[in-house]
Amino acid sequence: MGENNWRIESKLAQIGSMDEPVTGAVNYPIYQATAFRHPKLGQSTGFDYARTKSPTRSILEEASASLESGDAAFACSSGMAALQTVFSLFSQGDHLIVSLDLYGGTYRLLERILSRFGITASYVDTNDADALESARKPHTKAVFIETPTNPLMMITDLEAVSGWAKQHQLLTIVDNTLLTPLFQRPIELGADIVVHSATKYLGGHNDVLAGLIVTKGEELSNEMGFLHNSIGAVLSPSDSYQLMRGMKTLALRMERHESNALAIARYLKEHPQVETVYHPGLSDHPGYEIQKKQSSGNTGIFSFKVTDARYVEPVLRHLRLIAFAESLGGVESLMTYPAVQTHADIPEEIRAAVGVDDRLLRFSVGIEHVDDLIGDLAQALEAARQEVEGGSHQ
Ligand code: PLP
């Protein structure tokens, strides 16, 4: 991708636009080929077989490495495929320290699959230095961080934790799905590996499933390239195109996601049927200062707890503009009920201990007009109140 000193907004808008030398097409084409002719024995065009390297995917990967300030990137068929590929760095007997509150699918991968191969994990508040130190074992190999976490928006100081990890020869791996490289670049803060569910903000339109891995350092990049090719959970040429199409408008979309989400979080904070709002852009959030220090913006999702669990079902039923659906990061607003959807695979006692309980709703705020979104929430909360309490406010 073009010049390295361009601002990230320019890099995003221009992904692939200067890479097609034959026609000068400003959108890089979809190369469907899985096989590539060799000029002669011992020679290659740089492309041999599409699982190893494929032209459209390569453009996406080069752009992603540049956006995250990494040395190499690997596009995968989903965020989970990216996570599985990253966790394949580890071997039987290895131990990982992992964010206490995290995406349920990551927990499921660690506890139901990697555990079968003798890889174990301890879940701690990664912002608590004492908790990190007491979780560290002789065979600990890495710290895995979500910041903000999904769904409780807990914030970890990336510079502090990656510094601590380096002292102990541990890798720092960061799931940067919620903030994207537009707002947070963990490698610049000391991380070794960044993972994304690109299905979310990077794609941005709820229409492509994809994952990304970005690595820093030659040895780690080579090892990840080996795993990516050997495991084979790679992104298809057409999905690579679709993802780049989405990424071109990331900066504009994030600006609207951020301002909408903050306005709605402030509205809900004052609402009598809402007990707590978890949004790191609110000044009373415990992670507010760290978030401000290490990122240049806020994500478009946040969670909130209603005062009575009986409101949840009618609220979800009465929402009209906001869809009751299980994802985040797209232009359309979606409301999720983590306890029974995204985080159902985490045992109830663990969920309850961190606060993912039956009163928690997660809101992925889209780019619709903020007044329409607030209006929809207001009518759904009021309808729920009337159903539960049997009557309207006087
Ligand atoms: N990481 C985070 C923070 C997520 O929210 C998700 C999915 O919701 C994933 C990873 C998994 O990504 P995918 O659904 O693309 O496999």
PDB file of C-alpha atoms in Angstrom, residues 139-250:
ATOM      1  CA  HIS A 139       5.223 -22.718  31.459  1.00  0.00           C
ATOM      2  CA  THR A 140       3.183 -19.530  30.757  1.00  0.00           C
ATOM      3  CA  LYS A 141       3.796 -18.444  27.169  1.00  0.00           C
ATOM      4  CA  ALA A 142       1.497 -15.507  26.453  1.00  0.00           C
ATOM      5  CA  VAL A 143      -0.996 -12.941  27.686  1.00  0.00           C
ATOM      6  CA  PHE A 144      -4.180 -12.650  25.624  1.00  0.00           C
ATOM      7  CA  ILE A 145      -6.044  -9.354  26.014  1.00  0.00           C
ATOM      8  CA  GLU A 146      -9.314  -7.890  24.843  1.00  0.00           C
ATOM      9  CA  THR A 147      -9.470  -4.136  25.485  1.00  0.00           C
ATOM     10  CA  PRO A 148     -12.217  -3.033  25.663  1.00  0.00           C
ATOM     11  CA  THR A 149     -13.589  -6.446  26.610  1.00  0.00           C
ATOM     12  CA  ASN A 150     -16.724  -7.849  25.068  1.00  0.00           C
ATOM     13  CA  PRO A 151     -19.273  -7.242  26.612  1.00  0.00           C
ATOM     14  CA  LEU A 152     -18.312  -5.375  29.808  1.00  0.00           C
ATOM     15  CA  MET A 153     -15.905  -2.884  28.234  1.00  0.00           C
ATOM     16  CA  MET A 154     -13.107  -3.436  30.753  1.00  0.00           C
ATOM     17  CA  ILE A 155      -9.907  -1.625  29.759  1.00  0.00           C
ATOM     18  CA  THR A 156      -6.341  -2.922  30.026  1.00  0.00           C
ATOM     19  CA  ASP A 157      -3.243  -0.718  29.943  1.00  0.00           C
ATOM     20  CA  LEU A 158      -1.526  -2.252  26.913  1.00  0.00           C
ATOM     21  CA  GLU A 159       1.840  -0.567  27.409  1.00  0.00           C
ATOM     22  CA  ALA A 160       2.061  -1.692  31.041  1.00  0.00           C
ATOM     23  CA  VAL A 161       1.022  -5.294  30.364  1.00  0.00           C
ATOM     24  CA  SER A 162       3.137  -5.783  27.256  1.00  0.00           C
ATOM     25  CA  GLY A 163       6.138  -4.338  29.166  1.00  0.00           C
ATOM     26  CA  TRP A 164       5.549  -6.831  31.976  1.00  0.00           C
ATOM     27  CA  ALA A 165       5.090  -9.656  29.453  1.00  0.00           C
ATOM     28  CA  LYS A 166       8.398  -8.820  27.732  1.00  0.00           C
ATOM     29  CA  GLN A 167      10.255  -8.955  31.055  1.00  0.00           C
ATOM     30  CA  HIS A 168       9.062 -12.547  31.393  1.00  0.00           C
ATOM     31  CA  GLN A 169       9.524 -13.531  27.710  1.00  0.00           C
ATOM     32  CA  LEU A 170       5.774 -13.826  27.185  1.00  0.00           C
ATOM     33  CA  LEU A 171       3.991 -12.904  23.977  1.00  0.00           C
ATOM     34  CA  THR A 172       1.302 -10.218  24.141  1.00  0.00           C
ATOM     35  CA  ILE A 173      -1.685 -10.981  21.926  1.00  0.00           C
ATOM     36  CA  VAL A 174      -4.468  -8.399  21.588  1.00  0.00           C
ATOM     37  CA  ASP A 175      -7.940  -8.853  20.133  1.00  0.00           C
ATOM     38  CA  ASN A 176      -8.427  -5.381  18.597  1.00  0.00           C
ATOM     39  CA  THR A 177     -11.860  -6.078  17.081  1.00  0.00           C
ATOM     40  CA  LEU A 178     -13.743  -3.395  18.994  1.00  0.00           C
ATOM     41  CA  LEU A 179     -11.472  -0.415  18.333  1.00  0.00           C
ATOM     42  CA  THR A 180      -9.857  -1.290  14.974  1.00  0.00           C
ATOM     43  CA  PRO A 181      -6.470   0.187  13.956  1.00  0.00           C
ATOM     44  CA  LEU A 182      -8.225   3.510  13.367  1.00  0.00           C
ATOM     45  CA  PHE A 183      -8.565   4.056  17.117  1.00  0.00           C
ATOM     46  CA  GLN A 184      -5.985   1.726  18.708  1.00  0.00           C
ATOM     47  CA  ARG A 185      -2.749   0.135  17.434  1.00  0.00           C
ATOM     48  CA  PRO A 186      -1.576  -2.395  20.050  1.00  0.00           C
ATOM     49  CA  ILE A 187       1.713  -3.201  18.251  1.00  0.00           C
ATOM     50  CA  GLU A 188       2.780   0.441  18.709  1.00  0.00           C
ATOM     51  CA  LEU A 189       2.133  -0.087  22.437  1.00  0.00           C
ATOM     52  CA  GLY A 190       4.292  -3.238  22.637  1.00  0.00           C
ATOM     53  CA  ALA A 191       2.037  -6.119  21.516  1.00  0.00           C
ATOM     54  CA  ASP A 192       3.451  -8.918  19.347  1.00  0.00           C
ATOM     55  CA  ILE A 193       0.242 -10.121  17.705  1.00  0.00           C
ATOM     56  CA  VAL A 194      -3.083  -8.443  16.906  1.00  0.00           C
ATOM     57  CA  VAL A 195      -6.190 -10.455  16.052  1.00  0.00           C
ATOM     58  CA  HIS A 196      -9.465  -9.237  14.569  1.00  0.00           C
ATOM     59  CA  SER A 197     -12.886 -10.476  13.901  1.00  0.00           C
ATOM     60  CA  ALA A 198     -12.961  -8.480  10.664  1.00  0.00           C
ATOM     61  CA  THR A 199     -16.613  -9.540  10.446  1.00  0.00           C
ATOM     62  CA  LYS A 200     -17.268  -6.582  12.719  1.00  0.00           C
ATOM     63  CA  TYR A 201     -16.142  -2.946  12.180  1.00  0.00           C
ATOM     64  CA  LEU A 202     -13.543  -3.645   9.484  1.00  0.00           C
ATOM     65  CA  GLY A 203     -16.124  -5.248   7.177  1.00  0.00           C
ATOM     66  CA  GLY A 204     -18.772  -3.027   8.697  1.00  0.00           C
ATOM     67  CA  HIS A 205     -21.883  -4.083   6.807  1.00  0.00           C
ATOM     68  CA  ASN A 206     -22.907  -7.376   8.427  1.00  0.00           C
ATOM     69  CA  ASP A 207     -22.188  -9.159   5.129  1.00  0.00           C
ATOM     70  CA  VAL A 208     -18.737 -10.744   5.301  1.00  0.00           C
ATOM     71  CA  LEU A 209     -17.262 -13.216   7.786  1.00  0.00           C
ATOM     72  CA  ALA A 210     -13.496 -12.722   8.111  1.00  0.00           C
ATOM     73  CA  GLY A 211     -10.559 -12.677  10.504  1.00  0.00           C
ATOM     74  CA  LEU A 212      -7.145 -11.034  10.503  1.00  0.00           C
ATOM     75  CA  ILE A 213      -3.861 -11.708  12.263  1.00  0.00           C
ATOM     76  CA  VAL A 214      -1.083  -9.101  12.298  1.00  0.00           C
ATOM     77  CA  THR A 215       2.394  -9.978  13.592  1.00  0.00           C
ATOM     78  CA  LYS A 216       5.480  -8.016  14.588  1.00  0.00           C
ATOM     79  CA  GLY A 217       8.960  -9.448  14.039  1.00  0.00           C
ATOM     80  CA  GLU A 218      10.401 -11.673  11.346  1.00  0.00           C
ATOM     81  CA  GLU A 219      10.530 -14.940  13.267  1.00  0.00           C
ATOM     82  CA  LEU A 220       6.969 -14.650  14.545  1.00  0.00           C
ATOM     83  CA  SER A 221       5.714 -13.572  11.100  1.00  0.00           C
ATOM     84  CA  ASN A 222       7.366 -16.581   9.459  1.00  0.00           C
ATOM     85  CA  GLU A 223       5.937 -18.933  12.048  1.00  0.00           C
ATOM     86  CA  MET A 224       2.447 -17.456  11.591  1.00  0.00           C
ATOM     87  CA  GLY A 225       2.765 -17.758   7.815  1.00  0.00           C
ATOM     88  CA  PHE A 226       3.619 -21.435   8.258  1.00  0.00           C
ATOM     89  CA  LEU A 227       0.571 -21.989  10.507  1.00  0.00           C
ATOM     90  CA  HIS A 228      -1.774 -20.002   8.229  1.00  0.00           C
ATOM     91  CA  ASN A 229      -0.802 -22.098   5.222  1.00  0.00           C
ATOM     92  CA  SER A 230      -0.665 -25.399   7.125  1.00  0.00           C
ATOM     93  CA  ILE A 231      -4.024 -25.002   8.873  1.00  0.00           C
ATOM     94  CA  GLY A 232      -5.625 -23.500   5.759  1.00  0.00           C
ATOM     95  CA  ALA A 233      -8.446 -21.446   7.302  1.00  0.00           C
ATOM     96  CA  VAL A 234      -7.741 -18.687   4.762  1.00  0.00           C
ATOM     97  CA  LEU A 235     -10.036 -15.955   3.416  1.00  0.00           C
ATOM     98  CA  SER A 236     -11.464 -16.435  -0.094  1.00  0.00           C
ATOM     99  CA  PRO A 237     -10.637 -13.976  -2.916  1.00  0.00           C
ATOM    100  CA  SER A 238     -14.189 -12.608  -3.088  1.00  0.00           C
ATOM    101  CA  ASP A 239     -14.449 -12.180   0.686  1.00  0.00           C
ATOM    102  CA  SER A 240     -11.037 -10.463   0.625  1.00  0.00           C
ATOM    103  CA  TYR A 241     -12.454  -8.008  -1.917  1.00  0.00           C
ATOM    104  CA  GLN A 242     -15.636  -7.510   0.107  1.00  0.00           C
ATOM    105  CA  LEU A 243     -13.627  -6.826   3.254  1.00  0.00           C
ATOM    106  CA  MET A 244     -11.409  -4.246   1.521  1.00  0.00           C
ATOM    107  CA  ARG A 245     -14.559  -2.587   0.162  1.00  0.00           C
ATOM    108  CA  GLY A 246     -15.802  -2.212   3.722  1.00  0.00           C
ATOM    109  CA  MET A 247     -12.473  -1.016   5.136  1.00  0.00           C
ATOM    110  CA  LYS A 248     -12.303   1.915   2.722  1.00  0.00           C
ATOM    111  CA  THR A 249     -15.083   3.685   4.680  1.00  0.00           C
ATOM    112  CA  LEU A 250     -13.975   2.605   8.177  1.00  0.00           C
TER     113      LEU A 250
END
